[in-house]
PDB file of C-alpha atoms in Angstrom:
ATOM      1  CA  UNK A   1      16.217 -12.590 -13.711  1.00  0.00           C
ATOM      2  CA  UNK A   2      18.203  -9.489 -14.088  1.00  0.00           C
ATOM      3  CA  UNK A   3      14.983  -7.342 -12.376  1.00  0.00           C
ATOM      4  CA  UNK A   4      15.772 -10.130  -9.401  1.00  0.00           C
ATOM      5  CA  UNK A   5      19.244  -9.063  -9.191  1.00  0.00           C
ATOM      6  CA  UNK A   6      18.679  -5.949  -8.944  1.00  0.00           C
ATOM      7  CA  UNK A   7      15.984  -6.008  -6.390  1.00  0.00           C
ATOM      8  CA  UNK A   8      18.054  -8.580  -4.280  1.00  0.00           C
ATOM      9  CA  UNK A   9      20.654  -5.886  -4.385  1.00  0.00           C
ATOM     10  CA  UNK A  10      18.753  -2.695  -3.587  1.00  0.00           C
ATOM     11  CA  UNK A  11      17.235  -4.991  -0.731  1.00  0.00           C
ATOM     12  CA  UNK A  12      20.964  -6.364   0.386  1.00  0.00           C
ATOM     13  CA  UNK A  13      22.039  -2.406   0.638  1.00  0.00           C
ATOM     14  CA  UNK A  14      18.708  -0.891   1.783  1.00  0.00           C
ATOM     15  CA  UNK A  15      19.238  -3.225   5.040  1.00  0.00           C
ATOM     16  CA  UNK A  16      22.830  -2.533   5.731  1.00  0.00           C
ATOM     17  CA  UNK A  17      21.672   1.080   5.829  1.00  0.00           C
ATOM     18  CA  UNK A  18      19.027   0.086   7.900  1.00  0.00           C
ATOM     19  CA  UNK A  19      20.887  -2.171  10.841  1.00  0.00           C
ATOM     20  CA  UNK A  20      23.850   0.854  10.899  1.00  0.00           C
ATOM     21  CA  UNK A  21      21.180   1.934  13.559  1.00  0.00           C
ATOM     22  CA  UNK A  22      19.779  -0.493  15.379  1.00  0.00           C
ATOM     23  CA  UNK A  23      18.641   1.204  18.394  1.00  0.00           C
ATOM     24  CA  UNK A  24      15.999   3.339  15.910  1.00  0.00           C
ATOM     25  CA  UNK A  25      15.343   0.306  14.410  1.00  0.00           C
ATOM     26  CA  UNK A  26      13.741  -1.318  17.745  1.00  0.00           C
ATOM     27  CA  UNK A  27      12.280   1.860  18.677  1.00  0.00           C
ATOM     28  CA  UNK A  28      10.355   2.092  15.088  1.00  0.00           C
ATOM     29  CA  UNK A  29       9.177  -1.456  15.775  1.00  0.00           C
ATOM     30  CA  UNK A  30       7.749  -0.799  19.377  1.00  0.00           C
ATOM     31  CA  UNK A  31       6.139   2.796  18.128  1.00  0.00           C
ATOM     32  CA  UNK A  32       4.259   0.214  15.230  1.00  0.00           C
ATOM     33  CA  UNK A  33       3.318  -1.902  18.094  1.00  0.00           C
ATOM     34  CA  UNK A  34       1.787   0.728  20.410  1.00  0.00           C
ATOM     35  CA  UNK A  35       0.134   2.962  17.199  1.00  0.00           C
ATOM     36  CA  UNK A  36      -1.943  -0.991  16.118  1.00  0.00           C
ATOM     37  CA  UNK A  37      -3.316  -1.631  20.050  1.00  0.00           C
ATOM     38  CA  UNK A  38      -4.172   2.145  19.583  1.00  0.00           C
ATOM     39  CA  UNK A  39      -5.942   1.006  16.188  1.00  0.00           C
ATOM     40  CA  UNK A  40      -7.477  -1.756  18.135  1.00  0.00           C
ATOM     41  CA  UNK A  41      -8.840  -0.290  20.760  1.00  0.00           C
ATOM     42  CA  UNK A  42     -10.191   2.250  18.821  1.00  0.00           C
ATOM     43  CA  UNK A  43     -12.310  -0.479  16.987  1.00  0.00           C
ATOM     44  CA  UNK A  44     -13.298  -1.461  20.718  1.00  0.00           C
ATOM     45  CA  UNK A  45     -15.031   1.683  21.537  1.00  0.00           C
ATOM     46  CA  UNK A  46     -17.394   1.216  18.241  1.00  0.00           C
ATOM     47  CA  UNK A  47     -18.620  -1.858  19.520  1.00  0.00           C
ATOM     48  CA  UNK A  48     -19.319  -0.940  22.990  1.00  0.00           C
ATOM     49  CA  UNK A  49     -22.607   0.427  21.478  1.00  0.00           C
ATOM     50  CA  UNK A  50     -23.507  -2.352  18.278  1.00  0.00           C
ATOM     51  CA  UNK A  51     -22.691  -6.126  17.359  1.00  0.00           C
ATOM     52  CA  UNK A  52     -22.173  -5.208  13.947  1.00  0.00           C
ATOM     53  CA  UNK A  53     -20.659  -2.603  12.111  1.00  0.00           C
ATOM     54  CA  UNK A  54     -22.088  -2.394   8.206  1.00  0.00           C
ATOM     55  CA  UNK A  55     -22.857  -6.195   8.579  1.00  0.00           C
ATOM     56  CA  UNK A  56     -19.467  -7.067   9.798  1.00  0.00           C
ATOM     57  CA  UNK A  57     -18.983  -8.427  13.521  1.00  0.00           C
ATOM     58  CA  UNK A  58     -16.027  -7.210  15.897  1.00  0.00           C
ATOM     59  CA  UNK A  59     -13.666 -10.098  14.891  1.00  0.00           C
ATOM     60  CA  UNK A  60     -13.890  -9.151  11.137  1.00  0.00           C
ATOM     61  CA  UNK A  61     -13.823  -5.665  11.324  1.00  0.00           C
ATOM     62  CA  UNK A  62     -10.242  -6.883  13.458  1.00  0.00           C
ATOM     63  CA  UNK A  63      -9.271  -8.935  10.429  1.00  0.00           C
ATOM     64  CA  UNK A  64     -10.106  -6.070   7.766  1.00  0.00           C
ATOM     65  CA  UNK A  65      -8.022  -3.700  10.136  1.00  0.00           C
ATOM     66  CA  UNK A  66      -5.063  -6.104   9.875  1.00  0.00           C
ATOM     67  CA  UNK A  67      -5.283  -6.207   6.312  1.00  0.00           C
ATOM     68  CA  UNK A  68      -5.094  -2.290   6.824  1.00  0.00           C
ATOM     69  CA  UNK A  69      -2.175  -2.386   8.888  1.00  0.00           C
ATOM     70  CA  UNK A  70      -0.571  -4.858   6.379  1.00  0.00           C
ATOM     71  CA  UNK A  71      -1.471  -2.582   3.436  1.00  0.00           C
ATOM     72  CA  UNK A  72      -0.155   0.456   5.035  1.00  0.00           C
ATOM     73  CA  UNK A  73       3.337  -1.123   5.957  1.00  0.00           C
ATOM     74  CA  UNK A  74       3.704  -1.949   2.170  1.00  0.00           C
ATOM     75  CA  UNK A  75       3.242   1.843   1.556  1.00  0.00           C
ATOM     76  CA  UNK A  76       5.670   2.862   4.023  1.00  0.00           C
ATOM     77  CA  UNK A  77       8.119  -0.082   3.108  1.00  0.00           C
ATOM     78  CA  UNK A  78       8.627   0.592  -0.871  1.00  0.00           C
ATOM     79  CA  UNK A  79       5.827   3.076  -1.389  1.00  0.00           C
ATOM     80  CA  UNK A  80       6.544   5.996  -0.290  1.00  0.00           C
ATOM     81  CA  UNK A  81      10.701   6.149   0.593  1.00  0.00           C
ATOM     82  CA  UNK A  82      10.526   6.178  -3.404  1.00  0.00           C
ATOM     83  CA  UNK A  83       7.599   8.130  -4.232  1.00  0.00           C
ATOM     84  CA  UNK A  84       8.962  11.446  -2.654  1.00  0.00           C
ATOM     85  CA  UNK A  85      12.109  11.228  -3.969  1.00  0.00           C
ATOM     86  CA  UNK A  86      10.712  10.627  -7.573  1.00  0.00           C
ATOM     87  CA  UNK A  87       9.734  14.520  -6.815  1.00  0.00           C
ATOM     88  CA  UNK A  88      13.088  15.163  -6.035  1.00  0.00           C
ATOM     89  CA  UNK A  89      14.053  13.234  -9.435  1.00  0.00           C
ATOM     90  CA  UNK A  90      12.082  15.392 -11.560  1.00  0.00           C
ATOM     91  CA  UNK A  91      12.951  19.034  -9.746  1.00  0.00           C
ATOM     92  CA  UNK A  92      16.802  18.677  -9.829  1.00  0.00           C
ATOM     93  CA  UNK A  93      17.255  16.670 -13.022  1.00  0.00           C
ATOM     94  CA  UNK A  94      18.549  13.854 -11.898  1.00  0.00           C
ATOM     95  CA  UNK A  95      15.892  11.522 -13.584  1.00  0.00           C
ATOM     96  CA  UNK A  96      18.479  11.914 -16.178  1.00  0.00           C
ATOM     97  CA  UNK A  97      20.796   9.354 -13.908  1.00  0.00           C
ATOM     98  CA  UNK A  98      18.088   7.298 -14.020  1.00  0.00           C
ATOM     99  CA  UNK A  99      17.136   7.121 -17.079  1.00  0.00           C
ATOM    100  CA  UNK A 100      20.690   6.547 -18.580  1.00  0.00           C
ATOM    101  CA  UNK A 101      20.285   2.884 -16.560  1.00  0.00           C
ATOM    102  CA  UNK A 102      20.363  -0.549 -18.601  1.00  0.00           C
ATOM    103  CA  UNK A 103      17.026  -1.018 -16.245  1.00  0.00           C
ATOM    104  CA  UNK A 104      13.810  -0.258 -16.661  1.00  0.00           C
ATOM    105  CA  UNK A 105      12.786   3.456 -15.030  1.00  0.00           C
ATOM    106  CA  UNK A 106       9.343   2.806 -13.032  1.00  0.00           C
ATOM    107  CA  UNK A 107      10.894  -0.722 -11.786  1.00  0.00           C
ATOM    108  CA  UNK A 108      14.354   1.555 -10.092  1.00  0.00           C
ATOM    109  CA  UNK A 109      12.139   4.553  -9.014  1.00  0.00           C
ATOM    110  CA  UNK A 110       9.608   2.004  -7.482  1.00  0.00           C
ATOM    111  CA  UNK A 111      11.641   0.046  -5.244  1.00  0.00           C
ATOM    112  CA  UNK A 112      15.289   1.747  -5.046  1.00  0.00           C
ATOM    113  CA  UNK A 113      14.643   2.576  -1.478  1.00  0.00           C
ATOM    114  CA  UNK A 114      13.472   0.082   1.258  1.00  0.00           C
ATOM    115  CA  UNK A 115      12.573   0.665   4.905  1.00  0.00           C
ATOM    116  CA  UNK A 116      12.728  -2.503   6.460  1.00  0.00           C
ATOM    117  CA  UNK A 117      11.433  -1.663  10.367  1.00  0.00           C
ATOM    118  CA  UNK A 118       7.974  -1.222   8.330  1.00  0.00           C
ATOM    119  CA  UNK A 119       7.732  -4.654   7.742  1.00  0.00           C
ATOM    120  CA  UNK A 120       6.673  -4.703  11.381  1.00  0.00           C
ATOM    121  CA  UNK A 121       3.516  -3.558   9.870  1.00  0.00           C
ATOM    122  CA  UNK A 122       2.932  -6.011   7.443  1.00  0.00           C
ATOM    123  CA  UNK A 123       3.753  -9.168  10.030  1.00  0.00           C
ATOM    124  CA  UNK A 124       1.738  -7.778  12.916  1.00  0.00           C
ATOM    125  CA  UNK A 125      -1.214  -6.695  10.588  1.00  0.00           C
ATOM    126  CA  UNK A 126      -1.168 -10.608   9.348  1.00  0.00           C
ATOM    127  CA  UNK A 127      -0.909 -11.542  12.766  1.00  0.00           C
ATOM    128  CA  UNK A 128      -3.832  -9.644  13.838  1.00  0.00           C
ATOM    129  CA  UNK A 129      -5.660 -11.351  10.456  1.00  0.00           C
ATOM    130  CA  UNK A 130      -4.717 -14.991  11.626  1.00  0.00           C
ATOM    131  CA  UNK A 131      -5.933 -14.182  15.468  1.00  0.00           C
ATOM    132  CA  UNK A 132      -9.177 -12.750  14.078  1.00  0.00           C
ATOM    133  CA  UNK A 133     -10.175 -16.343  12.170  1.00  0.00           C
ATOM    134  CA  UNK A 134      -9.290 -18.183  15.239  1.00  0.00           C
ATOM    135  CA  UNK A 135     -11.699 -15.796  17.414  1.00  0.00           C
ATOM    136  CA  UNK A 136     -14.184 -16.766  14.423  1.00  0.00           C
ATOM    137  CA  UNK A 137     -13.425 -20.460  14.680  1.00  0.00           C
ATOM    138  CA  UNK A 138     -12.177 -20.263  11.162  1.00  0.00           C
ATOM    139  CA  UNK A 139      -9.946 -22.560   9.503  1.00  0.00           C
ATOM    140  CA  UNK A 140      -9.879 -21.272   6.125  1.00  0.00           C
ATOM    141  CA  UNK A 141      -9.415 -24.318   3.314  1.00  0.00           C
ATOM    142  CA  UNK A 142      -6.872 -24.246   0.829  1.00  0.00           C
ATOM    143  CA  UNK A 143      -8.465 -23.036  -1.720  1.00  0.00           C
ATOM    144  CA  UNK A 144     -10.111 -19.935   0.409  1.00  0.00           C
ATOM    145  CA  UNK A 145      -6.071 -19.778   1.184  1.00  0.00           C
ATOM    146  CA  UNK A 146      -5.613 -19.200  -2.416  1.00  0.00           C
ATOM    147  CA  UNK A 147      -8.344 -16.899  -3.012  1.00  0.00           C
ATOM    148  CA  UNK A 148      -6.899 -14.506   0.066  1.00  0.00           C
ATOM    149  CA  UNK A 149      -3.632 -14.643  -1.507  1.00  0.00           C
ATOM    150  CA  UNK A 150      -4.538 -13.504  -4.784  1.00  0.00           C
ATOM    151  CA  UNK A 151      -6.543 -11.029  -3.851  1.00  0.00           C
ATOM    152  CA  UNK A 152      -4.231  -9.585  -1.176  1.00  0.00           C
ATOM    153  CA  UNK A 153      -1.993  -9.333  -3.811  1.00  0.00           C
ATOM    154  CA  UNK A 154      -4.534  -7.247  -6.345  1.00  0.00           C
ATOM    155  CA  UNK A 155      -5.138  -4.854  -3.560  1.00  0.00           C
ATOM    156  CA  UNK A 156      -1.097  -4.613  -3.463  1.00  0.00           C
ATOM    157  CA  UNK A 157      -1.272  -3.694  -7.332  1.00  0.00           C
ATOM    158  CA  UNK A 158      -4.048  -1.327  -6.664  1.00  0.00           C
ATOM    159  CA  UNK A 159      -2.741   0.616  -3.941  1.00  0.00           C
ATOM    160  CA  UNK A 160       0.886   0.831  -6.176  1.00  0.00           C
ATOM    161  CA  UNK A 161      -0.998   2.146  -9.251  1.00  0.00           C
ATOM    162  CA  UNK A 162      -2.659   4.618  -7.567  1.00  0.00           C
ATOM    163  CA  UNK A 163       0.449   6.266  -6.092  1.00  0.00           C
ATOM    164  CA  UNK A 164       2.579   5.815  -9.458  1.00  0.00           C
ATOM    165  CA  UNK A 165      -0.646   7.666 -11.009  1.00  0.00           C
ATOM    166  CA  UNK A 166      -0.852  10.595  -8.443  1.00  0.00           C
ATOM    167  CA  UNK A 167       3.500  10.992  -8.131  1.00  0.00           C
ATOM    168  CA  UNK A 168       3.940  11.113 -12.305  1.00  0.00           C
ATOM    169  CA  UNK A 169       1.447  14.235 -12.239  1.00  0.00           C
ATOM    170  CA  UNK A 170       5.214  15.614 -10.672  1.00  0.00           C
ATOM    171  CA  UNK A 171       6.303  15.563 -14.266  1.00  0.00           C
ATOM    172  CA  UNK A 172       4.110  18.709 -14.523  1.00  0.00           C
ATOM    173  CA  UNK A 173       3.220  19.959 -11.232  1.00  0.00           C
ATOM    174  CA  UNK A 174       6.163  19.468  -9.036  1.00  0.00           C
ATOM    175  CA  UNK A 175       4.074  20.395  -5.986  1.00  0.00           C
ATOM    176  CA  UNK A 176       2.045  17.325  -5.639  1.00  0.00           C
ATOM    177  CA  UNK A 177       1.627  17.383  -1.598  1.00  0.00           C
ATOM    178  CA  UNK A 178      -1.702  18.222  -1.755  1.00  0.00           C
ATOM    179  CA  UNK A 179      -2.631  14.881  -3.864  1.00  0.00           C
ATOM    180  CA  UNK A 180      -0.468  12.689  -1.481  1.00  0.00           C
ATOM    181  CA  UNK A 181      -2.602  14.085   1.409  1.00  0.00           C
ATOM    182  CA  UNK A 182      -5.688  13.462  -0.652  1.00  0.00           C
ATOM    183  CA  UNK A 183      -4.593   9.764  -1.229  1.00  0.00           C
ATOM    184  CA  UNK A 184      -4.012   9.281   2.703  1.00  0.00           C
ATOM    185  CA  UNK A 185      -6.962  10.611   3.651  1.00  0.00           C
ATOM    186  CA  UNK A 186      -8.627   8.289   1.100  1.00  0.00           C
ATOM    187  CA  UNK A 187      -6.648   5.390   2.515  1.00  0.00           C
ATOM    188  CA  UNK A 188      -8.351   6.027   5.790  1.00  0.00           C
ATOM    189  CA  UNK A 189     -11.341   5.037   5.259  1.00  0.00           C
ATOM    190  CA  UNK A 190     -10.094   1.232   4.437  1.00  0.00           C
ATOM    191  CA  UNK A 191      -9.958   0.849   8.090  1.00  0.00           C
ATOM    192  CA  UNK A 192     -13.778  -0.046   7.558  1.00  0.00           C
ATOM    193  CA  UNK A 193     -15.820  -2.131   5.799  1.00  0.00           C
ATOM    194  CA  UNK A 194     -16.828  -0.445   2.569  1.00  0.00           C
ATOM    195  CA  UNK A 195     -20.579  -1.312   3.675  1.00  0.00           C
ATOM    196  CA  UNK A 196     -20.031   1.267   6.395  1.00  0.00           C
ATOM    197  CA  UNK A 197     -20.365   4.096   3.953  1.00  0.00           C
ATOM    198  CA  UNK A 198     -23.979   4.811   2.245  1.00  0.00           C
ATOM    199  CA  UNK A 199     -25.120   6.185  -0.696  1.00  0.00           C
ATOM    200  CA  UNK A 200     -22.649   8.070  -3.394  1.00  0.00           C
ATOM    201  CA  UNK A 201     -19.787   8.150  -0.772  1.00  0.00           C
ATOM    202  CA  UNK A 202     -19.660   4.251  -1.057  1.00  0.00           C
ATOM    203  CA  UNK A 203     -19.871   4.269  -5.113  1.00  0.00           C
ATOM    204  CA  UNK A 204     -16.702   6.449  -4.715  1.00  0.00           C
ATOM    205  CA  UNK A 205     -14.694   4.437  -2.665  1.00  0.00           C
ATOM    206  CA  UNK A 206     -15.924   1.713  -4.832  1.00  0.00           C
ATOM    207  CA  UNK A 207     -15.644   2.441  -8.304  1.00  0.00           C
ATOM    208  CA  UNK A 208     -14.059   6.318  -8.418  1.00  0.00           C
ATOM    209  CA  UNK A 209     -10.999   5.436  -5.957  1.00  0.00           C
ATOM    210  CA  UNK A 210     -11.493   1.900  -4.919  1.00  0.00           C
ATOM    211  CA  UNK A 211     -11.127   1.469  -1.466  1.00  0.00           C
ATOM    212  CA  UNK A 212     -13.209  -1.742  -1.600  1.00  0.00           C
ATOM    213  CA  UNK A 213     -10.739  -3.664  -3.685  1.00  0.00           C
ATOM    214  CA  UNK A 214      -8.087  -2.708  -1.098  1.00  0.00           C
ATOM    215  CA  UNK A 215      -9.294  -3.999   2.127  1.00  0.00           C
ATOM    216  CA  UNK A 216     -12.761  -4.822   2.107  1.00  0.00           C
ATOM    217  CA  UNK A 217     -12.163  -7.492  -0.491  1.00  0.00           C
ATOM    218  CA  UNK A 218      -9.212  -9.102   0.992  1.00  0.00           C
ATOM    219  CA  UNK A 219     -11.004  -9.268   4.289  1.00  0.00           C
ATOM    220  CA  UNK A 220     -14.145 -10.601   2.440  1.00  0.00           C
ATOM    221  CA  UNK A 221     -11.915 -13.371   1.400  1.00  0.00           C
ATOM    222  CA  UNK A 222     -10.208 -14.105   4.793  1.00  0.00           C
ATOM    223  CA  UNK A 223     -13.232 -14.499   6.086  1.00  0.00           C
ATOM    224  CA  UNK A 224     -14.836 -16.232   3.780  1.00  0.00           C
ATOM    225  CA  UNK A 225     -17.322 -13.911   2.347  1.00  0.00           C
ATOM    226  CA  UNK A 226     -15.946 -13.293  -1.081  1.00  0.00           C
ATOM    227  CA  UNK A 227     -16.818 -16.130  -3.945  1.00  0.00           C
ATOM    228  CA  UNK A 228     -14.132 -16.648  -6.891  1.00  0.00           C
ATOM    229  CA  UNK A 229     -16.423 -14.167  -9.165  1.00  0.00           C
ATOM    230  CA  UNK A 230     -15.664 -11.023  -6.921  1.00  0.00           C
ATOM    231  CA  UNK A 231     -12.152 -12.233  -6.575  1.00  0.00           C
ATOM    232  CA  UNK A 232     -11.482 -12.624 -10.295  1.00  0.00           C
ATOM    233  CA  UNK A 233     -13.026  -9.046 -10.480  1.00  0.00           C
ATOM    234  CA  UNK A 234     -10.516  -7.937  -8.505  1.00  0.00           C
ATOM    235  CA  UNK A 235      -7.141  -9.207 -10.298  1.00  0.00           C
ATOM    236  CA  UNK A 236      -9.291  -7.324 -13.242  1.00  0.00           C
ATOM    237  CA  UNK A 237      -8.994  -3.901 -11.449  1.00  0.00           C
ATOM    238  CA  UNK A 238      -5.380  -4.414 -10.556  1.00  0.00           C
ATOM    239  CA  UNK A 239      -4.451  -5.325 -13.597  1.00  0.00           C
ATOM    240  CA  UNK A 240      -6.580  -2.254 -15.282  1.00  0.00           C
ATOM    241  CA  UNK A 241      -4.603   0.454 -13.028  1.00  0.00           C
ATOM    242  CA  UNK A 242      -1.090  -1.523 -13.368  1.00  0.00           C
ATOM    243  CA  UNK A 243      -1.860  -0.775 -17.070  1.00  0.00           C
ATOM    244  CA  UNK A 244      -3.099   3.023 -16.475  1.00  0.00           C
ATOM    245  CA  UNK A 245      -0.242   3.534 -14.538  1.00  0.00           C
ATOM    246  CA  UNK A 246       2.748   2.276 -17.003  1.00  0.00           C
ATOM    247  CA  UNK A 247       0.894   4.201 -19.911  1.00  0.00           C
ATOM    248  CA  UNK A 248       0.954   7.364 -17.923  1.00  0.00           C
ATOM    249  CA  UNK A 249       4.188   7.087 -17.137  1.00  0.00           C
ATOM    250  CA  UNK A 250       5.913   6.322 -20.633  1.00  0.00           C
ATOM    251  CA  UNK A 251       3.266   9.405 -21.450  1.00  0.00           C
ATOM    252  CA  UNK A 252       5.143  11.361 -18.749  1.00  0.00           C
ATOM    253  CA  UNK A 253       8.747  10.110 -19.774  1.00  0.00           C
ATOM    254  CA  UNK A 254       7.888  11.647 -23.557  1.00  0.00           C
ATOM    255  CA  UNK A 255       7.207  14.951 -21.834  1.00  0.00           C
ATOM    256  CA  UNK A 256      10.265  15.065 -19.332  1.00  0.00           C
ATOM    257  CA  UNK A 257      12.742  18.095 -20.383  1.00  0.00           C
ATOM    258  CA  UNK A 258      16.207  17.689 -17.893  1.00  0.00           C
ATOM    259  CA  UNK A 259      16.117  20.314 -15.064  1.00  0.00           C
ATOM    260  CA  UNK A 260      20.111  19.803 -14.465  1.00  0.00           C
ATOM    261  CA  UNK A 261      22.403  21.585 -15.167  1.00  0.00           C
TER     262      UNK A 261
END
């Protein structure tokens, strides 16, 4: 209950921050708008030429890109407000501030800051998810609800593993830009179906940095080509990185010397 609190409170003073300017507020929320019928229409020009793209048709390719879109307005939301000024954290010293909390460390550098206009993101990339199953004639059932949700979830883990991975490498290498680009440009190939890519590129983005288990699986499920097997599989990833990622970092802590002064 006390991690609750805390996040109720960072939340509570993250969006009084926010609202002090509400004119950039709406602004952020129409440039999200314009940059997903961008996204869509991009999607549009592939299938001017095919039905299918890797075995998936234009309305599930538009429910994997919402899962995208959802994905990426997480990341911008908690993600990476926090990540960059971890950096910041380690350079100056003033971990030490954090670390002298009665909270735990990763939990207040993980979700200190909040930018709520991101959440745009997140609704309209749902949206986009629900309008795709009614193109499809869908009606998902409760427990293909379930399945969705859990795996949604997993690919939430994943994606917040990865980055608390790449940012603790700061603890040694306080220049980390170049691995923040390489995660990005990574991240852009979700926008497809994992089947898209052939040979060793798609073991990569499978096994090496799983781009499957953050899109392509949750879109599997909305649509109602992933069984409970696959799904289970992928809680087992999440849960393997969550794990890689909180050993690293109490590895990293162990290391820290103070840069302050």
């Amino acid at each position: 209950m006390k991690y609750v609190r805390c996040f109720r409170e960072f939340f509570r003073a993250c969006l009084v921050e926010e609202f002090e300017y509400r004119a950039n507020f709406a602004a952020n929320l129409l440039s999200t708008v314009f940059w997903l019928a961008m996204s869509v229409l991009t999607v549009q020009l592939y299938f001017y030429r095919t039905e299918q793209i890797g075995g998936w048709s234009y309305y599930e390719v538009l429910a994997l890109l919402g899962i995208f879109n959802a994905i990426h307005g997480f990341i911008e939301f908690f993600l990476q407000p926090n990540m960059t000024r971890l950096v910041t954290h380690i350079r100056k010293g003033t971990l030490d501030f954090v670390l002298t909390k009665p909270i735990d460390s990763q939990f207040y550098v993980s979700f200190r800051h909040l930018v709520f206009w991101r959440l745009g993101d997140v609704v309209l990339g749902l949206g986009l998810v629900v309008y795709a199953l009614i193109r499809l004639g869908t009606a998902p059932t409760a427990g293909e609800i379930l399945l969705f949700a859990a795996v949604f979830v997993s690919s939430l883990i994943v994606v917040y593993a990865l980055w608390m991975i790449m940012m603790t490498f700061s603890f040694w290498a306080v220049k980390v830009d170049n691995l923040s680009f390489l995660f990005t440009s990574f991240f852009e190939t979700a926008r497809f179906p994992v089947t898209v890519y052939k040979g060793l590129l798609r073991i990569i983005l499978t096994y090496v940095f799983p781009i499957a288990f953050i899109t392509t699986f949750p879109a599997s499920a909305a649509v109602g080509k992933l069984t409970w097997v696959e799904g289970a599989a992928s809680a087992g990833i999440a849960l393997f990185f969550f794990g890689v990622s909180r050993l690293f970092w109490k590895f990293a802590l162990r290391h820290y010397t103070s840069a302050s002064s």
